[in-house]
PDB file of C-alpha atoms in Angstrom:
ATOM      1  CA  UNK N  30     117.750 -19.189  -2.832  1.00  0.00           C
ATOM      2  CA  UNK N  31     114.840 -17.053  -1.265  1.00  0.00           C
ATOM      3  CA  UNK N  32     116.881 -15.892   1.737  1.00  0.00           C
ATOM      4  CA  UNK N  33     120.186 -14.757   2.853  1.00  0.00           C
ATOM      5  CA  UNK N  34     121.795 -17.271   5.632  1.00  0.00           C
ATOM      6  CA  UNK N  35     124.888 -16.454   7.819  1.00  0.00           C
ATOM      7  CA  UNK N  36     126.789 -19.670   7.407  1.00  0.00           C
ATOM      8  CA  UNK N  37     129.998 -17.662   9.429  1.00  0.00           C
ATOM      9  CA  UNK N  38     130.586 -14.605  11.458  1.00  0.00           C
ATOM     10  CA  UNK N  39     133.708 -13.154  13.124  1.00  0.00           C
ATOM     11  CA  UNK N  40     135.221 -10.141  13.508  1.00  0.00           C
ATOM     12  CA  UNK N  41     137.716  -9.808  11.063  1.00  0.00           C
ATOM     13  CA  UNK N  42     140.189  -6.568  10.886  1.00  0.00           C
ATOM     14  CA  UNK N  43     138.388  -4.848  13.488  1.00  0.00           C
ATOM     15  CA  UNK N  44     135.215  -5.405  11.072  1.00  0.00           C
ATOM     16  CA  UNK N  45     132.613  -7.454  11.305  1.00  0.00           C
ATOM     17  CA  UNK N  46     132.571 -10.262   8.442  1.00  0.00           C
ATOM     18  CA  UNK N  47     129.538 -12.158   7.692  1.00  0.00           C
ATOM     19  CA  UNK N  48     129.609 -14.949   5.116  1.00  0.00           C
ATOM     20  CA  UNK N  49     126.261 -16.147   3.708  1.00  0.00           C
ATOM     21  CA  UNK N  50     125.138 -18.966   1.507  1.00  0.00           C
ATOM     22  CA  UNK N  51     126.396 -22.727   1.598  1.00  0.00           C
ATOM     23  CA  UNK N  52     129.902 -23.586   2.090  1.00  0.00           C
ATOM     24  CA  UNK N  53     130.168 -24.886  -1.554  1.00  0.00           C
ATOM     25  CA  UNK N  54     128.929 -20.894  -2.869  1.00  0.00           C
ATOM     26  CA  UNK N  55     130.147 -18.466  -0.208  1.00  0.00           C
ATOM     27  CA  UNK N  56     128.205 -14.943  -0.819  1.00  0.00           C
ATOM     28  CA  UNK N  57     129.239 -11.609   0.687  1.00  0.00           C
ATOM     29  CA  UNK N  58     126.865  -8.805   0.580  1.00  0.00           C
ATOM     30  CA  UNK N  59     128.466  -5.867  -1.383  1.00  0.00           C
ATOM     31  CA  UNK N  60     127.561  -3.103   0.930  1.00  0.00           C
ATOM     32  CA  UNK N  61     129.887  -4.700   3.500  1.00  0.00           C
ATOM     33  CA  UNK N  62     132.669  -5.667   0.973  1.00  0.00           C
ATOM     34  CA  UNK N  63     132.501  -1.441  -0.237  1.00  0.00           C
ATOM     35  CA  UNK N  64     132.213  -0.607   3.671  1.00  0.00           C
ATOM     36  CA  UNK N  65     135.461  -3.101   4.775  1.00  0.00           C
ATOM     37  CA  UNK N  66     137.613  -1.712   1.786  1.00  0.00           C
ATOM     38  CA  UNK N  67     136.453   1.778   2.739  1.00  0.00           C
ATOM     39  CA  UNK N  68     134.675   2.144  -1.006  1.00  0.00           C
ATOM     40  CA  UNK N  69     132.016   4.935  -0.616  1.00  0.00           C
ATOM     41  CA  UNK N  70     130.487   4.163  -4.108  1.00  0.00           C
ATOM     42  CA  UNK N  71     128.897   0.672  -4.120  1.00  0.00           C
ATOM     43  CA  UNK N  72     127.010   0.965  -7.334  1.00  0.00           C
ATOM     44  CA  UNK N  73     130.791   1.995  -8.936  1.00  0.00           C
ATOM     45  CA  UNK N  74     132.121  -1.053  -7.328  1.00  0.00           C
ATOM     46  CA  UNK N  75     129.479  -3.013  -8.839  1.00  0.00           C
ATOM     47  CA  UNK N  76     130.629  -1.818 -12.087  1.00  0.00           C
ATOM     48  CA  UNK N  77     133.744  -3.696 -12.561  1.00  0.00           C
ATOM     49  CA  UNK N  78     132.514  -6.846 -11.503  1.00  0.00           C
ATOM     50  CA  UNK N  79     131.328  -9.613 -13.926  1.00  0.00           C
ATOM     51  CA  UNK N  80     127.331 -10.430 -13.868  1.00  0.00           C
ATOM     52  CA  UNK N  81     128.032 -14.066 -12.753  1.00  0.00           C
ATOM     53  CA  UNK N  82     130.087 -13.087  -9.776  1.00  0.00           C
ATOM     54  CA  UNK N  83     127.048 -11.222  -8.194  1.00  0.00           C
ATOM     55  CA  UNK N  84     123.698 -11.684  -7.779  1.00  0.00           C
ATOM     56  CA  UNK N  85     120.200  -9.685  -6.406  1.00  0.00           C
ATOM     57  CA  UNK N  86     118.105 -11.236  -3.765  1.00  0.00           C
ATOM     58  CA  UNK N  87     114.984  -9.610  -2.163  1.00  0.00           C
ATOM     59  CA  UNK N  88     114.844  -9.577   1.261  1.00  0.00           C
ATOM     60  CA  UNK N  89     112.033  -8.859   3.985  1.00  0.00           C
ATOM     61  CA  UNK N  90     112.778  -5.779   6.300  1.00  0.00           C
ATOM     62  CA  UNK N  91     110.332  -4.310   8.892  1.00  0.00           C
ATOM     63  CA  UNK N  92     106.851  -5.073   8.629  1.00  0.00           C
ATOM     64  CA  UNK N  93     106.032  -5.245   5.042  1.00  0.00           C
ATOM     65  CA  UNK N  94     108.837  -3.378   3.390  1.00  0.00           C
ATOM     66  CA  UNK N  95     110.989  -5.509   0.374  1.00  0.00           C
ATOM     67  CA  UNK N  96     114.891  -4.365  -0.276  1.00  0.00           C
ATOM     68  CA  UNK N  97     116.814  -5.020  -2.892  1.00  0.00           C
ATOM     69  CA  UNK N  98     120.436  -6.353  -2.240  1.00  0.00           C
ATOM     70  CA  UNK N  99     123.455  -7.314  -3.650  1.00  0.00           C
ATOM     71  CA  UNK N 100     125.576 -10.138  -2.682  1.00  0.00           C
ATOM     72  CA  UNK N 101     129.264 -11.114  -4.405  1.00  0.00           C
ATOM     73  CA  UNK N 102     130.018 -14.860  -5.097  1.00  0.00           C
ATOM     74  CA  UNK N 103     133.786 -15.824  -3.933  1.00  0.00           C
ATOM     75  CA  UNK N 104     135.359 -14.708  -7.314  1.00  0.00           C
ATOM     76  CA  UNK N 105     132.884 -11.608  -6.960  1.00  0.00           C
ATOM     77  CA  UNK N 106     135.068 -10.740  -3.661  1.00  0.00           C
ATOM     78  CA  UNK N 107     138.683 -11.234  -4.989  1.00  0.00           C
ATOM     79  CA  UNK N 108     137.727  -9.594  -8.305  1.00  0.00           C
ATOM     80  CA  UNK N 109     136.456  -6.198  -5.978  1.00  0.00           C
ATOM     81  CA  UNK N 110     139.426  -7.138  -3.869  1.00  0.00           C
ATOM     82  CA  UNK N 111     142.189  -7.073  -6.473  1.00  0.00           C
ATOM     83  CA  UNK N 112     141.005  -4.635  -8.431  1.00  0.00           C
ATOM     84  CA  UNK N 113     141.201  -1.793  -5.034  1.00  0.00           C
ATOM     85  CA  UNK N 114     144.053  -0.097  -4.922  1.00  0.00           C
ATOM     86  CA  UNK N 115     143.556   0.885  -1.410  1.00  0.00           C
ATOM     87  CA  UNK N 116     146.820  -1.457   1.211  1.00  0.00           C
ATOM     88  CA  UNK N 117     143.701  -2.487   3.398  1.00  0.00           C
ATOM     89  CA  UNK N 118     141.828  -4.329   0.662  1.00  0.00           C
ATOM     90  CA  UNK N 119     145.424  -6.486   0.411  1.00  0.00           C
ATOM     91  CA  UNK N 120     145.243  -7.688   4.329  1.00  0.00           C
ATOM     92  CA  UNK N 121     141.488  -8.184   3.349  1.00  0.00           C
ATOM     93  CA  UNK N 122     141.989 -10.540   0.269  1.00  0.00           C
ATOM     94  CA  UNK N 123     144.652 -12.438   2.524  1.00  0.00           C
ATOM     95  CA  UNK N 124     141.913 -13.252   5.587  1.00  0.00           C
ATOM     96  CA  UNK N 125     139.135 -14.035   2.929  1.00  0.00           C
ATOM     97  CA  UNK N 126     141.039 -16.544   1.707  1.00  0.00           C
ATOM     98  CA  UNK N 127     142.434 -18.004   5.168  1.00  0.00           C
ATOM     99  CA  UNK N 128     138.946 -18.095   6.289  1.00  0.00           C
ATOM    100  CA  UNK N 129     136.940 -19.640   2.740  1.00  0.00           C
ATOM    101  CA  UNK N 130     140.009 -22.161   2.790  1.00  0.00           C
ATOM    102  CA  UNK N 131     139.290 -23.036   6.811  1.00  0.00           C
ATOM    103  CA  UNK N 132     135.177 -23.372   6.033  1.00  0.00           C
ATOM    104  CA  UNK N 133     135.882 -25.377   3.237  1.00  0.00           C
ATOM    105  CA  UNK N 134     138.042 -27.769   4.930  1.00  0.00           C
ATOM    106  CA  UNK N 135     136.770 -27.843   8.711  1.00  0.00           C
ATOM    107  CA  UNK N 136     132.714 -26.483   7.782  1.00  0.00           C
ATOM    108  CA  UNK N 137     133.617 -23.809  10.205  1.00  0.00           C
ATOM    109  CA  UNK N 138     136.134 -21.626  11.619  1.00  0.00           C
ATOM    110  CA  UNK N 139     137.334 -21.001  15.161  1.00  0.00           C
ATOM    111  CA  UNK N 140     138.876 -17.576  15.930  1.00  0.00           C
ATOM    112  CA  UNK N 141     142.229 -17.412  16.645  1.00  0.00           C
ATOM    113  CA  UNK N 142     141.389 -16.099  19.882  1.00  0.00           C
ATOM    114  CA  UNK N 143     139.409 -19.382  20.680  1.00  0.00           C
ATOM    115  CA  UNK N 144     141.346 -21.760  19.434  1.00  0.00           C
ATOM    116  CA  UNK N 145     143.363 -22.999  23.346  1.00  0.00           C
ATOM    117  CA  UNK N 146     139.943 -22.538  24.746  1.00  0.00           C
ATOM    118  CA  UNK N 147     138.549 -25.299  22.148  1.00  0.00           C
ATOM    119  CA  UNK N 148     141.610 -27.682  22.757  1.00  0.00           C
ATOM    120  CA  UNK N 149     140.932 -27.372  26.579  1.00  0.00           C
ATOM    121  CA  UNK N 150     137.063 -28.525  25.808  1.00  0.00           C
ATOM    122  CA  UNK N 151     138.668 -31.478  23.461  1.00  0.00           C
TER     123      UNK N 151
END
C-alpha cells in the first residue's frame, strides 16, 4: 500500500477517529492512538508493540516534503490499548471494537446519532 485511505471517520469520545486501510486490515495511525489515550510519548508507545502489528508508510505533505508515519494494525490497537493503564484507554478499547465489529459486518458504520434519520430515508 503506497497511501493511507480513510475507509471510516466519526467522532468517537469527543475525539476524532479515523480508520484507514481495507475493511479486512483496519490501520490506525499511532500519533492519534497516543493522542486519544492521552500518551505524550509515541516512540515509547511504539516500544511495546510487536513489529507485525505496525507498520511505516511514507506519505506526501506540502509541496515536495516526504513524512514518515506510523500506523497500528487491529491487534497493534488493542495491544497499545490493553497494555495503558490510563480508565480512558478502557472506554476506548470498548468503541474500537463496537465499531471494527459494525465495519466488518455492515462495510460501514452509522453514528448513533444518525441512525432514526437513516430509518426515516429507508
Amino acid at each position: 500500500m503506497n497511501s493511507l485511505q480513510v475507509i471510516h471517520q466519526q467522532d468517537v469520545l469527543g475525539q476524532p477517529f479515523k480508520v484507514y486501510g481495507t475493511v479486512e486490515e483496519p490501520l490506525f495511525l499511532a500519533k492519534d492512538v497516543a493522542d486519544w489515550i492521552g500518551h505524550t510519548n509515541t516512540t515509547n508507545m511504539l516500544n511495546n508493540v510487536d513489529e507485525d502489528e505496525k507498520t511505516t508508510f511514507i506519505i506526501n505533505t506540502s509541496g515536495s516534503y516526504k513524512s514518515k508515519v506510523v500506523a497500528l494494525t487491529e491487534n497493534g490497537i488493542y495491544e497499545v490499548l490493553m497494555l495503558s493503564r490510563k480508565p480512558i484507554a478502557k472506554q476506548w478499547k470498548k468503541e474500537v471494537k463496537k465499531i471494527l465489529k459494525q465495519i466488518r459486518l455492515t462495510g460501514g458504520t452509522v453514528q448513533t446519532d444518525r441512525e432514526a434519520e437513516l430509518h426515516r430515508l429507508l
